[in-house]
Structure formats: structure tokens, C-alpha cells
Coordinates of C-alpha atoms in Angstrom, one line a residue:
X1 CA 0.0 0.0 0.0
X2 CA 1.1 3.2 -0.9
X3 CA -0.1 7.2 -1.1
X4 CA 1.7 10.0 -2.7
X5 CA 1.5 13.5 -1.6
X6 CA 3.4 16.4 -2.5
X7 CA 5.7 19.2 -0.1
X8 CA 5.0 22.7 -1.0
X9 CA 8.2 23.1 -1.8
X10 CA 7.1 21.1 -5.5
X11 CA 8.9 17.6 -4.4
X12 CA 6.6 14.2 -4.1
X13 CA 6.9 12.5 -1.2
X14 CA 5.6 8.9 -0.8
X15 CA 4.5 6.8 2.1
X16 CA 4.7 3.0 1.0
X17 CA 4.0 0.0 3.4
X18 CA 5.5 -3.1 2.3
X19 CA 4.2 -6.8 4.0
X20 CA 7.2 -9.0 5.0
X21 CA 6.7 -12.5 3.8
X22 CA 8.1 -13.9 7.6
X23 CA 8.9 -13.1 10.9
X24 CA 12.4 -10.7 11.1
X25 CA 14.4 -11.1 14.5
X26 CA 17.3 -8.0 15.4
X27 CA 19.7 -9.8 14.0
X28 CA 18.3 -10.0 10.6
X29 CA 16.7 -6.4 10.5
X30 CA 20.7 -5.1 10.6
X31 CA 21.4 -6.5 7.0
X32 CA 17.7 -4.3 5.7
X33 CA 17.7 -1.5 7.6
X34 CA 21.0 0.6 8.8
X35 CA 21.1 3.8 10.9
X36 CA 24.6 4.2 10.7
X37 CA 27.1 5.6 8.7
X38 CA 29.0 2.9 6.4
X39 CA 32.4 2.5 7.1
X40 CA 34.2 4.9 3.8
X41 CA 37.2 2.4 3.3
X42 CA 34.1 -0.4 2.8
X43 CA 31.6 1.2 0.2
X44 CA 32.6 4.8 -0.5
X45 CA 29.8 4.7 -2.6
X46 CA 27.3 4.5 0.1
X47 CA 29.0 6.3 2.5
X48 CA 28.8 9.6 0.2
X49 CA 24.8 9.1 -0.4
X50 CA 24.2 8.8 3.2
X51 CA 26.3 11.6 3.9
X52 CA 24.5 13.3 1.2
X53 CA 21.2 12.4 1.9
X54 CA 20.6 10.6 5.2
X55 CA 22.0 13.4 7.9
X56 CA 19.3 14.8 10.0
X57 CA 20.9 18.3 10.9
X58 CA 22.3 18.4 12.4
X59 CA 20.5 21.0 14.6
X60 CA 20.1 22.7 18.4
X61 CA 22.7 24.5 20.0
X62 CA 26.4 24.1 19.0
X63 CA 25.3 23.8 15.1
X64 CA 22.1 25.8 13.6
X65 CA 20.8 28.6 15.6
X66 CA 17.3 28.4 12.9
X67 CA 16.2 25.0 12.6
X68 CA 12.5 24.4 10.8
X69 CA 12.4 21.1 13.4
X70 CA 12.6 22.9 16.2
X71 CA 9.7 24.0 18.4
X72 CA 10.6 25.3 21.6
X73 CA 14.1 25.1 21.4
X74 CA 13.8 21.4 21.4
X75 CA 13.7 18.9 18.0
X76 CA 10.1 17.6 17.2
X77 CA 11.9 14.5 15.2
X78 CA 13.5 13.5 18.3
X79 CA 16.9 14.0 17.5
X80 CA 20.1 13.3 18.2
X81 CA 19.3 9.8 19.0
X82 CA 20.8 7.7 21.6
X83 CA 23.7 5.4 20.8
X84 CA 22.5 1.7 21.0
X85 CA 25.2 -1.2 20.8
X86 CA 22.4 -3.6 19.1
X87 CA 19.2 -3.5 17.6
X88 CA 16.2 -3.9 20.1
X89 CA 12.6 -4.5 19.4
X90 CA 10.4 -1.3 20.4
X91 CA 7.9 -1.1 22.9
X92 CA 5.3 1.1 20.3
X93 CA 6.1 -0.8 17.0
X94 CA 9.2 1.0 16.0
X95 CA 12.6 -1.0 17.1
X96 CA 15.7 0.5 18.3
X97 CA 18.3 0.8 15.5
X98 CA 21.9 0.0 16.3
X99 CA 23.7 3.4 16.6
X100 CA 27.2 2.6 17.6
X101 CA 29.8 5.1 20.1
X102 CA 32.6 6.2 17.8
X103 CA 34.8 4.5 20.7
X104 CA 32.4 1.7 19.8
X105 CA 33.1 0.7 16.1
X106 CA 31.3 3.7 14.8
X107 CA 32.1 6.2 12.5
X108 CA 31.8 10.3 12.1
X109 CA 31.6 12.3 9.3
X110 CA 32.6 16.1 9.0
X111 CA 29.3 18.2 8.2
X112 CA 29.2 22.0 7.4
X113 CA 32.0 22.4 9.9
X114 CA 30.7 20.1 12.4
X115 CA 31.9 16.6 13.6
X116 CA 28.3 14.2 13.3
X117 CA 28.1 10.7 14.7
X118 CA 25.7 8.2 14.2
X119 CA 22.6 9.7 16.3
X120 CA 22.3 12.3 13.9
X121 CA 21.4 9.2 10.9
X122 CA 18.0 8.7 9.6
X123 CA 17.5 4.8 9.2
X124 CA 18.1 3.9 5.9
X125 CA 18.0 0.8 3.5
X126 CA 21.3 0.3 1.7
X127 CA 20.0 -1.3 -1.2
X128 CA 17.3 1.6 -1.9
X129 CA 20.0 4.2 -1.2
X130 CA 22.4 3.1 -4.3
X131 CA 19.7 2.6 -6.2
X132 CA 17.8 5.7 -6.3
X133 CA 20.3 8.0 -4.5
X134 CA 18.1 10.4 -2.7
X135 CA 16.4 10.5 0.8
X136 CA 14.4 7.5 1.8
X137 CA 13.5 6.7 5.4
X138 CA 13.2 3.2 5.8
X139 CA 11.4 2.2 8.8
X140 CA 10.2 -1.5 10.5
X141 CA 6.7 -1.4 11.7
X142 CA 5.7 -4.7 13.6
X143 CA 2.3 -2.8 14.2
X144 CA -1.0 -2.3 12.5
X145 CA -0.5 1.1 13.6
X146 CA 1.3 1.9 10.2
X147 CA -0.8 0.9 8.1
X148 CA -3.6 3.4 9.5
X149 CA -1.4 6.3 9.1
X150 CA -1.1 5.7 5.5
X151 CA -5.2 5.3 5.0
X152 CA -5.0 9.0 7.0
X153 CA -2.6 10.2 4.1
X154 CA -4.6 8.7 1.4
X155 CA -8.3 10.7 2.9
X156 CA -6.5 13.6 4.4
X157 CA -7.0 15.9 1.3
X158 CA -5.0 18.0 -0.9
X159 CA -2.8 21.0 0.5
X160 CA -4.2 24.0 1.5
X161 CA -2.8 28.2 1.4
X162 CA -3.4 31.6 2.3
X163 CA -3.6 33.8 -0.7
X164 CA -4.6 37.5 -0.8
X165 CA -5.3 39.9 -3.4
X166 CA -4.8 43.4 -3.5
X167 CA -6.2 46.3 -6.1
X168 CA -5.1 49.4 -6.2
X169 CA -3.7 50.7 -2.7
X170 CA -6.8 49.6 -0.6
X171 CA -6.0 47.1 1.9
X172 CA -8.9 44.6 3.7
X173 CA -6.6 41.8 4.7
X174 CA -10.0 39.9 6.2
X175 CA -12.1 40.0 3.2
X176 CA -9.5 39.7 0.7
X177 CA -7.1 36.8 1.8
X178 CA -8.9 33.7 1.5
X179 CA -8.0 29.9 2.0
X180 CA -7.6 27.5 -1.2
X181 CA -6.1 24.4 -2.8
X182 CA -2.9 24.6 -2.9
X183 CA -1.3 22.7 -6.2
X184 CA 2.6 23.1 -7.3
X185 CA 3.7 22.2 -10.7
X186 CA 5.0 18.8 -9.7
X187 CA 1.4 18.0 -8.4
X188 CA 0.2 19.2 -11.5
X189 CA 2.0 17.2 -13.8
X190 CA 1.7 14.3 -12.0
X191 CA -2.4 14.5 -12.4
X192 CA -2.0 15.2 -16.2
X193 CA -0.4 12.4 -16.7
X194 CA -2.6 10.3 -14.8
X195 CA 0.0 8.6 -12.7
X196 CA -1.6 7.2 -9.7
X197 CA -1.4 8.6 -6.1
X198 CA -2.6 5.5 -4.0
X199 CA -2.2 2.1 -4.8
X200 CA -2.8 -1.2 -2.4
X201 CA -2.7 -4.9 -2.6
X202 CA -4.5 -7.4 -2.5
X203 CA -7.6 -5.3 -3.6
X204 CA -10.3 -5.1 -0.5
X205 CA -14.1 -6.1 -1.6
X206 CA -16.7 -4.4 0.7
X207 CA -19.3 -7.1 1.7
X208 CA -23.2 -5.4 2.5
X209 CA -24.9 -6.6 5.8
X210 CA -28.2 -5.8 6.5
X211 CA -31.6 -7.1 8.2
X212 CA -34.0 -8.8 6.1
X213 CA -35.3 -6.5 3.6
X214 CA -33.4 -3.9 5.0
X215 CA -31.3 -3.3 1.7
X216 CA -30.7 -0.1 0.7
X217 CA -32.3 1.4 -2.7
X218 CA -32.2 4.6 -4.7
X219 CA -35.5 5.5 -6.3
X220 CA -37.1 8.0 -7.9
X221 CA -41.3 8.7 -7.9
X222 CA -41.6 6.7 -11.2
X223 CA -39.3 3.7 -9.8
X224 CA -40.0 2.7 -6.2
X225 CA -43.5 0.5 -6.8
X226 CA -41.2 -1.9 -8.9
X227 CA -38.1 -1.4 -6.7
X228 CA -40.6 -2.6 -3.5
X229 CA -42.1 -5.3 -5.3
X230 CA -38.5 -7.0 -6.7
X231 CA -35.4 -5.3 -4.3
X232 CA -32.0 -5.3 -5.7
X233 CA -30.1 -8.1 -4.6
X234 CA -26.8 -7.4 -2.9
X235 CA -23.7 -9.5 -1.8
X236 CA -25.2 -10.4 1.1
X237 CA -28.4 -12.2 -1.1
X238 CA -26.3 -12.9 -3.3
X239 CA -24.0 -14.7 -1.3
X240 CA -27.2 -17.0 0.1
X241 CA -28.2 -17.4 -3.2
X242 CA -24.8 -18.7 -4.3
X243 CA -24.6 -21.5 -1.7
X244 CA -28.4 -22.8 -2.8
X245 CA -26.5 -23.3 -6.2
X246 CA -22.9 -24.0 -5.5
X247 CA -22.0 -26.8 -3.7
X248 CA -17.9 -25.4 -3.2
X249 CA -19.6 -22.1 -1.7
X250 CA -21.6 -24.0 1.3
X251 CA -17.6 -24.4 2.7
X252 CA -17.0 -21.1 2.8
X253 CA -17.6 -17.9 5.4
X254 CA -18.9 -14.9 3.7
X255 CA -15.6 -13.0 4.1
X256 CA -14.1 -15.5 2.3
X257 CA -16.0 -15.6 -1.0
X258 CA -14.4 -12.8 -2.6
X259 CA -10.8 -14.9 -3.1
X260 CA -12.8 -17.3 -5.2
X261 CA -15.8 -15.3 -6.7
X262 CA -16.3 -11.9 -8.3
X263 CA -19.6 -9.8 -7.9
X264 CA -20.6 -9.0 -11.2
X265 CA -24.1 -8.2 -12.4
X266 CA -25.6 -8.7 -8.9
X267 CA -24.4 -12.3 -8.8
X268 CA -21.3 -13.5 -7.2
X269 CA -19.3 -15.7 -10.4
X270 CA -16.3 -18.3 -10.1
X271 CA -13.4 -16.6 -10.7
X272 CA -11.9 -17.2 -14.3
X273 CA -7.8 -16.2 -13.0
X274 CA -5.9 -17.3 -10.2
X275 CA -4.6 -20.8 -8.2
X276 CA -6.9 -24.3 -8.8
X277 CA -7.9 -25.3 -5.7
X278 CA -7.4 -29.2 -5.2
X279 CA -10.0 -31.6 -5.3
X280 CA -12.5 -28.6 -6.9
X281 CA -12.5 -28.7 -10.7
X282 CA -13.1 -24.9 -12.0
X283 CA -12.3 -23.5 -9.0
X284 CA -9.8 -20.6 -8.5
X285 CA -8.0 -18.7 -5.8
X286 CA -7.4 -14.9 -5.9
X287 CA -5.3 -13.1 -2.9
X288 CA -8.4 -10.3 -2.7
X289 CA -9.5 -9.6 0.7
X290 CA -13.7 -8.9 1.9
X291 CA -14.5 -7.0 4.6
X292 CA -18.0 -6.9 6.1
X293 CA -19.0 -3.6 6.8
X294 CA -18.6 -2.4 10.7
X295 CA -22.1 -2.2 12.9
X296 CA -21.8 -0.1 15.9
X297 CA -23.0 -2.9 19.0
X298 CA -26.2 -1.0 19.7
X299 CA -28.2 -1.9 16.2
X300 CA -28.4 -5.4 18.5
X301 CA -30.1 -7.4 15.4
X302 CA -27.4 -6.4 12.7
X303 CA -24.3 -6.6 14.8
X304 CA -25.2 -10.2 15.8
X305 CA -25.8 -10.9 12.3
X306 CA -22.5 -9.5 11.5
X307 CA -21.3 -12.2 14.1
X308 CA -22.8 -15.3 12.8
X309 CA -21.6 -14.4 9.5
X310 CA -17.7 -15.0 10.3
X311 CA -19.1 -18.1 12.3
X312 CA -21.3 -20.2 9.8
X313 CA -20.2 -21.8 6.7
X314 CA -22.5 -21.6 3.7
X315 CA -26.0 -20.2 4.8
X316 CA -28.7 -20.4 2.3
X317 CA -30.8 -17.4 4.1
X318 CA -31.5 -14.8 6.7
X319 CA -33.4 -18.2 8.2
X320 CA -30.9 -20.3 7.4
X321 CA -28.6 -18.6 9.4
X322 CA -30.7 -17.9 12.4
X323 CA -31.2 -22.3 12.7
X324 CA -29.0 -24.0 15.3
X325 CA -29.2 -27.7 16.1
X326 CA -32.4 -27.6 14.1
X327 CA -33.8 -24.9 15.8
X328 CA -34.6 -21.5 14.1
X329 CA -34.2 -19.1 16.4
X330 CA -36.2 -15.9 17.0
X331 CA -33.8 -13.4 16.5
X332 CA -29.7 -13.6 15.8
X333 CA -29.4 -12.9 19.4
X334 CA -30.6 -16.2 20.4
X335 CA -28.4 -17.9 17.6
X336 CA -25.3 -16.2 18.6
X337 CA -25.9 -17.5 22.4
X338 CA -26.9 -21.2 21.2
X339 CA -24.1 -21.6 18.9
X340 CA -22.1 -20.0 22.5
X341 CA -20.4 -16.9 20.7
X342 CA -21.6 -14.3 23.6
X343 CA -20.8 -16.7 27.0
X344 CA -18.3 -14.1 28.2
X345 CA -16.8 -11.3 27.0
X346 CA -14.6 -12.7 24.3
X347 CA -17.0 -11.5 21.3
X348 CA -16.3 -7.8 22.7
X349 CA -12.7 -8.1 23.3
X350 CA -12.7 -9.7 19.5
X351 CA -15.1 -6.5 18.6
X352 CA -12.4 -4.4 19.8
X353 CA -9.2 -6.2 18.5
X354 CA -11.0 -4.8 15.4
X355 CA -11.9 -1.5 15.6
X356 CA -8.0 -1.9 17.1
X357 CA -6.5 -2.6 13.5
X358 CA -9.2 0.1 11.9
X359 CA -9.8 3.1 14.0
X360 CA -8.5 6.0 15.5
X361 CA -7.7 5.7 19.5
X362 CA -11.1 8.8 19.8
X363 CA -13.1 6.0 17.4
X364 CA -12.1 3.1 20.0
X365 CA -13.0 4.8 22.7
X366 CA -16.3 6.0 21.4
X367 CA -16.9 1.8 20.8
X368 CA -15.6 1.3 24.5
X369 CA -18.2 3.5 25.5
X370 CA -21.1 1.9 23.4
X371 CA -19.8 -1.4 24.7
X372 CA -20.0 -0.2 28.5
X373 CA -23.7 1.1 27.6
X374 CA -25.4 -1.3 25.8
X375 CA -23.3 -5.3 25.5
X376 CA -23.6 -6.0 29.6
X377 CA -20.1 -6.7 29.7
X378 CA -19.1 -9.0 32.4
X379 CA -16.0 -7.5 33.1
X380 CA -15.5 -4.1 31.7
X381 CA -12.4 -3.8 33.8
X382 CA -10.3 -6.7 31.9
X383 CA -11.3 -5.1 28.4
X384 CA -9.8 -1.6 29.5
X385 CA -6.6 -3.3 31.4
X386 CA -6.6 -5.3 27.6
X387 CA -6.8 -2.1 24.8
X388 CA -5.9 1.2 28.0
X389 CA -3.0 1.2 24.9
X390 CA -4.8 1.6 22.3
X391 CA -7.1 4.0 23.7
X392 CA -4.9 6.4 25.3
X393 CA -2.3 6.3 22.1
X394 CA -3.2 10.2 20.8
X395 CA -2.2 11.4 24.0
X396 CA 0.9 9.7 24.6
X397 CA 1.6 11.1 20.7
X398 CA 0.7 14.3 22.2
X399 CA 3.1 14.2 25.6
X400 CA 5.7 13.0 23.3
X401 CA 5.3 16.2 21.0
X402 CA 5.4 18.5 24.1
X403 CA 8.7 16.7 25.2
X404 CA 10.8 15.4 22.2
X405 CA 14.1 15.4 23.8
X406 CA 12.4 12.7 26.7
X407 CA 11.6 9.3 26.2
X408 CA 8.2 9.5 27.1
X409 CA 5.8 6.2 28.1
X410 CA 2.2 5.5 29.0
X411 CA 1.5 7.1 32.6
X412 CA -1.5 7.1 35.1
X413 CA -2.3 10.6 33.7
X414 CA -2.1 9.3 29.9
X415 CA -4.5 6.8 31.0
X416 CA -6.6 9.3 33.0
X417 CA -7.4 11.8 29.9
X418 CA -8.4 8.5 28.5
X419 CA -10.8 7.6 30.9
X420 CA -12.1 11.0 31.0
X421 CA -12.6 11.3 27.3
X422 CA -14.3 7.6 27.6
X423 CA -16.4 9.5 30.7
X424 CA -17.8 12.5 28.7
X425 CA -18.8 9.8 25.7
X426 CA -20.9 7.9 27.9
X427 CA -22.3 10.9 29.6
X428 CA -23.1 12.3 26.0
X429 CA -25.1 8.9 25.0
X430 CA -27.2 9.5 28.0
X431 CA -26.1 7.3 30.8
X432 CA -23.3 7.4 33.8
X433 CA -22.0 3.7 34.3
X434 CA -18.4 4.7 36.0
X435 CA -19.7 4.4 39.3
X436 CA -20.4 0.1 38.2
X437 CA -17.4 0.0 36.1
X438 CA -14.6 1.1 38.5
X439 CA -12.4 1.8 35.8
X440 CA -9.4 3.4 36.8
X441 CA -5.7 4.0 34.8

């Protein structure tokens, strides 16, 4: 997955995530990523590029007196680093690069007139440096974190400016300076060429789920009487429909029928392109994802539904799926507890591991708060101890900004402006449930 935006300044700049095939120990991450500078007698070559390209600075007193990184006399990217002898695994999803002593085995380069070590070196891939010889920060995320903050690049927007115009010698600065889009002549070319500014893999199908004749329509005064009497079908009908015809479809869960079926013309069709799967002639696998819409937990009937959807294989309709043991249930509710998905609170704490990978710590702590209202959680407490992380993560981002030159970690007061946030939510959907929930950082 990967977004481009552009710097006022006319240069692109692109975030790209990459998946790793397997799992990359300390040891392993030295070869790929280097925060270092290379030894000159080695690879002259890559030494000159990093020097070149790779420096950050350096700034703060002794070298610039003006630095654009600097807010409050302090750097807001957190540099100089601290010298590490070996790589170590991160507590928030960023690891520790090695960034040896000079007395250490590392090395210094000479930099506008100042000596710089290896705490002033932005992490780095060697292979992409000799390649394309520019600046390319090259970080290892072992988080789902990163991959939100490149969906926030890709719907943030384009870049906005202040611009003013003036006629004559009269001056109104507040009607007259107004706020647009802001486009450079990189941007520009890059759209009239039609090069593309986001791009992911494998490709995400959105999957519809809705009540029973609960589909949503678009009609017009001339349209709705035939719309009423014959509803458009969806991937949800459709996807009942295809197991009461294809016997390969009754093993599947309805996330999963997107990797071997492609919605076209309101019917889910076998996919023409991709792996045979054994022992099911004229079957194929694609590496395309579904995703079921999210529900919020208070539309009770729909959010259950959602649930038995990722937990039965093949059903052939809203009643289909609603039958447990031989029993059709009255309402998805009922199912859900027969087939023993809602005993305790693991469906919640599965709820949130989602909105986890998805959402914003204010959206998770908005579906903590709808949780603590409405699901009759047996033990709220565990499911705060579980995701207080998660929840609290804007504001450690923000104690971090307001101190850059401390290593700043998740306190009792981090967790406390959670709690309160959480606190004003629930008050706001009508209800105070603190007092029950004991909840405390």
C-alpha cells in the first residue's frame, strides 16, 4: 500500500508500506535497515549518499541557531538519537536501530564544519540508497499502527494556502485573503499524466450486511413500486443465493467468497484467473480480501448478524442462518448465544481487536463507551486493562510532541485523559456507568 502527496516546496513525497513474507528477528533487520554511517574504506559509494542524503541536521545548539524542526528550542523529530550497541525491538512498534559510540566501532563524518556521529542518521535501506540515491526513510513497523497512518494520508485531502489579493492601494486583509487548494507544478504534472497517487494490494471487496429487507435502494417517484415489489439483490443475497447453487460455496464464510468469486451483475461468479484449488475442478483462488462492513454494538439485530456471519459456513438465508441444532431461532441474538459466541466477553474483546486494526484511539474509545452502555459486559475492567494502549495512544503522541528530547511512556495521567474522554462519551449517550465500572488508569 502506498499514497503520494506532494511538499509545498514542488517535491513528491511517498509513504509506502511493504508486507514481509516472515517473521524478522534483530539480528536479521541489521542487514535491511542501517542507521549508521558505512564504514568509507568499505563502500565509499554509500557512504557519500548517506552523507548526502541521510543526515538529520544536524540541529540545536552548537550547530544551527534556525532549525525548521525545532519547536521550543527542542527537536520535534527527536533528534540526536541515543547510541544503541544492538538492535532492540520497540515497545510502540518501532525498534531500536543500532547506533554505535565512535569508541564503539562507529564512525563520524565532517558536516558543514561540524563533527556528526551516528545519532544524527536517519534509518536507511542500503539497497534503496544506491539505487535511487536520494532521501528514503526506511522504517520496521511490527504494528497495525502503520498501516492506519497511511489510509489517514490517502483521505486527508490535498494542500491548502493563504492567498490575498490586493487592487489598487486599498487594503482589507480579512475579506480579501482567502483559503484554497494549494497545487505546485510537480502535483500538477503528475495528475495530467494520470500517474496514480494510491495504490494497495491485495484489492479489499466491501461485503453489504443488512436485516432482512433492510437493503438499501435509490428511487425515484416513477421507480419505487417496482423497486418494493422486486429489491436489488446485494452481496449479502447474493452470497445466500450462491450456496443454494454452488456446492464449493456451502464451505466457505462470507468474508471468504471474494478470493474465489467476483460480484458481477448482482451475482457472485467463479473466478476465471488465479490458483486451482485441489479436489474442486473450475475452482480458483485470488489473494483479494472482503470486509464486512462495521455495525456499531447498539443496532443489537445487525451486529449479531454480523457475528454469525464470520461463524457459519455456507447459509442459504436470513433463516438459514438464524437455525442452530435444528432450531430457528427468533432473533440472531438467540443464535449467537446457542451456537455459544456471547458466553463471556470474548466477542467484545474480538469486537475491539477490530476497531483496534481500523480506528483512531477517539473511534475506540467511542466503541468502548457503546460497549460499557449497551453489551452488559461481564467485566469491563479486563477489556480496559486489555486495549488502555490503544485507547490512550493520541495522547501519549501528544506528551511525546510537548517533550521530544524525553523518552516519554504511557502514565496514570495518559490513561486518565483517556478515561475522562471515555467519561464524557458515555455521559453524551445519555447514561453514567463509572460508578459500576470502576475503571481506573
Amino acid at each position: 500500500m502506498y499514497t503520494v502527496e506532494w511538499q509545498k516546496r514542488g517535491l513528491p513525497q511517498c509513504a509506502h508500506f511493504a508486507l514481509v513474507g516472515q517473521q524478522i528477528d534483530p539480528t536479521v533487520l541489521d542487514d535491511l535497515i542501517a542507521a549508521e554511517i558505512p564504514d568509507p574504506t568499505v563502500d565509499r559509494h554509500l557512504y557519500d549518499i548517506v552523507k548526502a542524503h541521510m543526515v538529520h541536521g544536524p540541529c540545536g545548539p552548537g550547530f544551527q541557531k534556525f532549525s525548521s524542526c525545532h519547536k521550543d528550542h527542542v527537536c520535534t523529530k527527536r533528534y540526536p538519537k541515543r547510541f544503541v550497541d544492538e538492535t532492540q525491538t520497540g515497545r510502540d512498534g518501532y525498534p531500536l536501530y543500532r547506533r554505535r559510540h565512535p569508541d564503539n566501532g562507529g564512525f563520524t563524518i565532517t558536516l558543514r564544519g561540524h563533527q556528526v556521529d551516528n545519532r544524527w542518521v536517519v534509518p536507511y535501506c542500503p539497497f534503496l540508497m544506491k539505487t535511487f540515491n536520494a532521501h528514503i526513510n526506511v522504517e520496521f513497523c511490527h504494528s497495525v499502527k502503520s498501516i492506519k497512518y497511511i489510509c489517514k494520508y490517502v483521505n486527508k485531502g490535498s494542500d491548502a494556502a493563504m492567498f490575498g489579493l490586493q487592487k489598487d492601494n486599498s487594503m482589507d486583509e480579512v475579506s480579501q485573503y482567502m483559503a484554497g487548494r494549494y497545487i505546485s507544478s510537480g502535483e500538477a504534472f503528475w495528475r495530467i499524466f494520470g500517474f496514480p497517487l494510491h495504490q494497495r494490494h491485495p484489492a479489499i471487496i466491501q461485503l453489504a450486511v443488512h436485516l432482512e429487507n433492510g437493503q438499501r435502494i435509490y428511487f425515484t417517484e416513477h421507480t419505487a413500486a417496482d423497486l418494493a415489489a422486486n429489491p436489488k439483490q446485494t452481496t449479502l443475497t447474493g452470497f445466500f443465493r450462491l450456496c443454494q447453487l454452488d456446492t464449493f460455496a456451502k464451505t466457505l464464510l462470507y468474508p471468504q467468497v471474494p478470493s474465489y468469486y467476483v460480484w458481477s451483475n448482482n451475482n457472485w461468479v467463479r473466478r476465471k484467473s488465479g490458483q486451482d484449488v485441489e479436489g474442486h475442478p473450475g475452482v480458483k483462488f485470488n489473494s483479494c480480501l472482503g470486509r464486512v462492513y462495521t455495525v456499531p454494538p447498539n443496532q443489537h439485530d445487525c451486529f449479531h448478524l454480523r457475528l454469525l456471519l464470520h461463524e457459519v459456513l455456507g447459509p442459504q438465508s436470513f433463516q438459514d442462518i438464524r437455525t442452530v441444532d435444528g432450531i430457528l431461532c427468533d432473533t440472531f441474538r438467540e443464535a449467537c448465544f446457542r451456537r455459544r459466541l456471547l458466553e463471556d466477553d470474548s466477542q467484545w474483546g474480538a469486537t475491539m481487536a477490530e476497531g483496534v486494526s481500523l480506528k483512531s484511539p477517539k473511534k475506540i474509545r467511542s466503541l468502548f463507551a457503546i460497549l460499557l452502555l449497551w453489551c452488559d459486559l461481564a467485566n469491563p475492567a479486563s477489556l480496559w486493562l486489555t486495549y488502555k494502549d490503544d485507547m490512550s495512544e493520541d495522547f501519549l503522541h501528544h506528551a511525546q510532541s510537548l517533550h521530544p528530547s524525553m523518552e516519554v511512556g504511557y502514565t496514570d495521567l495518559i490513561y486518565n485523559r483517556a478515561l475522562l474522554e471515555i467519561e464524557d462519551t458515555v455521559l453524551d449517550m445519555g447514561d453514567c456507568i463509572f460508578v459500576i465500572c470502576e475503571l481506573t488508569g
